[in-house]
C-alpha positions as CSV (number, residue, x, y, z in Angstrom):
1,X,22.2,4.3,0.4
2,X,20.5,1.0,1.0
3,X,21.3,-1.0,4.4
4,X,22.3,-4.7,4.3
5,X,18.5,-5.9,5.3
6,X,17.4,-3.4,2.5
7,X,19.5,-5.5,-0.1
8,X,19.0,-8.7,1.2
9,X,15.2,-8.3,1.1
10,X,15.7,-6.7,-2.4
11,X,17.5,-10.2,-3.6
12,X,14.8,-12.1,-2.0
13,X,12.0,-10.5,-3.6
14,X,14.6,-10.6,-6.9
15,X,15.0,-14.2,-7.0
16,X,11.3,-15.0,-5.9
17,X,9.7,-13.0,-9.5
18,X,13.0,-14.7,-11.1
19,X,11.3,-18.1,-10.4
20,X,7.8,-17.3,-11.2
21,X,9.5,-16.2,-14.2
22,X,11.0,-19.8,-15.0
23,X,7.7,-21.3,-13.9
24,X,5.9,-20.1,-16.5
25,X,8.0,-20.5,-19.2
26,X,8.7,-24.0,-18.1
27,X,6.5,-26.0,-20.2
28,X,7.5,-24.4,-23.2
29,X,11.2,-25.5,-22.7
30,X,10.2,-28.5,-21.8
31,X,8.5,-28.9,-25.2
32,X,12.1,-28.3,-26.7
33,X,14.6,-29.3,-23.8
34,X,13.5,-31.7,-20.9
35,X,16.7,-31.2,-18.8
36,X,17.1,-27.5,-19.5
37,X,13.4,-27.0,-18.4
38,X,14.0,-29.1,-15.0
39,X,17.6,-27.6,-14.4
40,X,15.8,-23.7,-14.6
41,X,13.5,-24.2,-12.2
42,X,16.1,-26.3,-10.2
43,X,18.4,-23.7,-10.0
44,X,15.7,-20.8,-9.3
45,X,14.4,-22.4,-6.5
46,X,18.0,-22.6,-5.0
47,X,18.2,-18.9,-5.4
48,X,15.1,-18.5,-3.3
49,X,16.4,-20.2,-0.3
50,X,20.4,-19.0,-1.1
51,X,18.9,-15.2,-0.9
52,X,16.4,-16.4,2.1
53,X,19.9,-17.3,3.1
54,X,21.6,-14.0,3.1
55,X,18.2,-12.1,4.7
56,X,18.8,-14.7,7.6
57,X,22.5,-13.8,8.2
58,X,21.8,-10.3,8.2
59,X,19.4,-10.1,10.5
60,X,19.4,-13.6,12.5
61,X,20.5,-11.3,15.5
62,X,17.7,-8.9,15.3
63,X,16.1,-9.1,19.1
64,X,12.7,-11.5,18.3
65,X,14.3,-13.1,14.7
66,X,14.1,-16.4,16.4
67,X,14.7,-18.6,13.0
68,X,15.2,-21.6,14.8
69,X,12.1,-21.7,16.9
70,X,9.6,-22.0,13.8
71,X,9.4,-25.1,11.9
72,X,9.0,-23.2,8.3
73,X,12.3,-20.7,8.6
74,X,14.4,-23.5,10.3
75,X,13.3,-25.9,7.6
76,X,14.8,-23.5,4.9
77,X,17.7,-23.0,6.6
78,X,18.3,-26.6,7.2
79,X,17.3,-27.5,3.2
80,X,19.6,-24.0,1.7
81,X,22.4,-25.6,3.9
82,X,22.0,-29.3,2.7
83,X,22.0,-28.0,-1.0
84,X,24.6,-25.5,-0.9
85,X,27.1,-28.0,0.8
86,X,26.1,-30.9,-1.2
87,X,29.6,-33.2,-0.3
88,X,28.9,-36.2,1.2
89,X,25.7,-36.5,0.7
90,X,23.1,-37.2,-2.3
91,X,19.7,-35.6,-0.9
92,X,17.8,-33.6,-1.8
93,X,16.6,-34.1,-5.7
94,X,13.8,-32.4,-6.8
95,X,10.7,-34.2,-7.8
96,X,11.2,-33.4,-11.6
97,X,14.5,-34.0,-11.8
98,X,14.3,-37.7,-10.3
99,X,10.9,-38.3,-13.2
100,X,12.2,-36.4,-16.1
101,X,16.0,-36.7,-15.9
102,X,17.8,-39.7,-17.0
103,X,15.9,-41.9,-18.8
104,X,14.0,-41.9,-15.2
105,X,10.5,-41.6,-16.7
106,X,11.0,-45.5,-18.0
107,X,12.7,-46.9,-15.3
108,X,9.7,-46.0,-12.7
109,X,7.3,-47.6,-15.1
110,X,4.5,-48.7,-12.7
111,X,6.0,-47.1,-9.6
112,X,3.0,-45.0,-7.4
113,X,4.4,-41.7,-5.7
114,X,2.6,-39.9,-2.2
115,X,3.1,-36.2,-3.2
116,X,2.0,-34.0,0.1
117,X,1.1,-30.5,0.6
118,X,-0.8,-28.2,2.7
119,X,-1.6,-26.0,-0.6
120,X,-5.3,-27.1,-1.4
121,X,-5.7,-28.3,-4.5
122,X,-8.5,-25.8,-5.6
123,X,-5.7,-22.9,-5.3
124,X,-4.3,-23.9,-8.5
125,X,-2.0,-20.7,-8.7
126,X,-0.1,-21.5,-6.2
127,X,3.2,-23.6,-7.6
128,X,4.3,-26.6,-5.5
129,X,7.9,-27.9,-5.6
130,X,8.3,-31.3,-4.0
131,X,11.4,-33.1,-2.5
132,X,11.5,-36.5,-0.8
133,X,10.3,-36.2,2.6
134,X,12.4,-39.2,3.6
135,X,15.5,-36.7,3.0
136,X,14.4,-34.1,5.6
137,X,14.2,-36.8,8.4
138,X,18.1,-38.1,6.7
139,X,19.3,-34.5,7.3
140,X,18.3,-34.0,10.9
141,X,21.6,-35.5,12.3
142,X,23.4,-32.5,11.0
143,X,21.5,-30.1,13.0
144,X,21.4,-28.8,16.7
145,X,18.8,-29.7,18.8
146,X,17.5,-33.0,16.4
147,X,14.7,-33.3,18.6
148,X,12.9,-29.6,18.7
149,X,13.1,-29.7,15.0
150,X,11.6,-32.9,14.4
151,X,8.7,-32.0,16.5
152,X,8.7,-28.3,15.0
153,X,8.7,-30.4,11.5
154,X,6.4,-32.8,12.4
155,X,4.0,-30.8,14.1
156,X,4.0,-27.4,12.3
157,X,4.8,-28.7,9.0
158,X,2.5,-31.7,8.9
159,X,5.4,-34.3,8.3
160,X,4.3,-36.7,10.4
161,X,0.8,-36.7,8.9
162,X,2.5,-37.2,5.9
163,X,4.9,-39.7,6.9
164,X,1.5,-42.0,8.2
165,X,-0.2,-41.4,5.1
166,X,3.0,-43.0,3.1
167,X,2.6,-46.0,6.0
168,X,-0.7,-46.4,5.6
169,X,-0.9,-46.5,2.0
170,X,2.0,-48.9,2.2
171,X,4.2,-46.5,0.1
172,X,8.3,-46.8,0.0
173,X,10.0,-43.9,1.9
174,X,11.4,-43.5,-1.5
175,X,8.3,-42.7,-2.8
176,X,6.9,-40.2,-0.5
177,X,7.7,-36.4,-1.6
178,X,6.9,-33.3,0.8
179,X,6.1,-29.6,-1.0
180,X,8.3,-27.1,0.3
181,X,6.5,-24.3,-0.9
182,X,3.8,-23.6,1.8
183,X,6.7,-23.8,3.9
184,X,8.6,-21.2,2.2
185,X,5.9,-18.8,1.8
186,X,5.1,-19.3,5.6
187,X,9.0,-18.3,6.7
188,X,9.0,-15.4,4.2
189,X,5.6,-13.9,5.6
190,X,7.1,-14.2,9.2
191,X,10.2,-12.8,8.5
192,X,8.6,-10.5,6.6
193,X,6.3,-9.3,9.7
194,X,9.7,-9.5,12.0
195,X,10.6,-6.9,9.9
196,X,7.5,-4.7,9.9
197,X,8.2,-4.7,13.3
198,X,11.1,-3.0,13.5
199,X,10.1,0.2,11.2
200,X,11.9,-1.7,8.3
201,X,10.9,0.5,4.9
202,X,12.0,-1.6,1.6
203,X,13.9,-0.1,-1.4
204,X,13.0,-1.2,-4.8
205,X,9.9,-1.7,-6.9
206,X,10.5,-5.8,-6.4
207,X,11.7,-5.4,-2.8
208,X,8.1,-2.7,-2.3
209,X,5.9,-5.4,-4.1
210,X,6.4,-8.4,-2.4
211,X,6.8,-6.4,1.1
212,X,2.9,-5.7,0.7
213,X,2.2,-9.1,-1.1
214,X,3.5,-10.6,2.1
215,X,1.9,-8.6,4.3
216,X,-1.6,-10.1,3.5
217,X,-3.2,-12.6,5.6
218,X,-1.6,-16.0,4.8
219,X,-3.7,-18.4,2.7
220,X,-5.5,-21.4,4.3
221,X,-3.2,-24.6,4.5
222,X,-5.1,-27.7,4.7
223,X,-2.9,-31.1,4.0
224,X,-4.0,-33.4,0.6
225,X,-2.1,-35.8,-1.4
226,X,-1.5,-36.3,-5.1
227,X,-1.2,-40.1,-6.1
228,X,0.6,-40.5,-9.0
229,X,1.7,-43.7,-10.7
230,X,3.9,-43.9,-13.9
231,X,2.4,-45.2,-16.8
């Protein structure tokens, strides 16, 4: 019988092929059905960090599982949260859904947009899924300790670099998007290695493959920018 880390790791891994999945089907649905294509890959990246979700309440008391002392796991804690208790607040829209939803795509005629990432650009299998940076910073009030994790974020994550860059180049804070993914590969390797660490033995061909995919030696992150203006 599998233990509760064994299945949480299981739907982690689950939902993480899902989304690959919808990523490469998505420009084919887009071809036929913008908002079906954006809502797919939407809702597959929300699986990711609701199953990161369940991996973290199973083990978050695990001696060493310190997810709030790491700017990548406590940032996907803090963004699963936001999304899955979306009252009150409107944060958090993905990139694609604020240009290809809505008749949005016409109405941002002309506008630039700061897209950052720590994914080079030359590693162009590597997907990238942005959100506005300005929301992260928005969300902060609704967390413990505000401070450490704005200094874990800034710091670890490269926010504030890419905060400056949006200053600099005299871009709205609307306009400045943030790619979650290095961040989400980051807090998957380290709970990943948390777990080596205890003996841990996954169950599953998904849960077996991405155990060893994450156990190799984490890409170099260096931080660029995409400018993109709307025709």
């Amino acid at each position: 019988m599998m233990t509760s880390t064994q299945r949480a790791w299981e739907g982690l891994s689950n939902s993480m092929r899902l989304y690959v999945e919808s990523k490469l089907r998505f420009n084919g649905v887009f071809a036929v059905d913008r908002e079906e294509a954006v809502k797919n890959q939407d809702m597959a990246m929300e699986a990711k960090l609701e199953k990161f979700h369940v991996l973290y309440d199973v083990t978050k008391n695990l001696p060493d599982f310190d997810y709030f002392g790491h700017g990548d796991t406590s940032l996907i804690i803090a963004l699963r949260n936001a999304i899955h208790h979306h009252e009150g607040h409107q944060l958090f829209q993905s990139w694609n859904a604020r240009i290809h939803l809505n008749d949005a795509f016409e109405r941002l005629s002309g506008a630039e947009f700061l897209l950052g990432s720590t994914t080079p650009e030359a590693d162009a299998l590597t997907v990238r899924f942005y959100y506005l940076l300005d929301d992260f910073y928005a969300r902060l009030p609704a967390l413990k300790n505000v401070e450490k994790h704005r200094t874990l974020w800034n710091s670890e994550l490269e926010f504030a670099a890419i905060a400056r860059a949006g200053v600099d180049g005299r871009y709205p804070t609307t306009q400045v998007y943030v790619d979650v993914m290095p961040a989400f590969m980051s807090a998957v390797r380290r709970v990943r290695s948390w777990l080596a660490s205890t003996g841990y033995t996954p169950s599953g061909f998904d849960s077996e493959v991405y155990f060893e995919c994450f156990g190799e030696p984490a890409p170099e992150q260096r931080l660029g920018f995409k400018r993109i203006r709307m025709p």
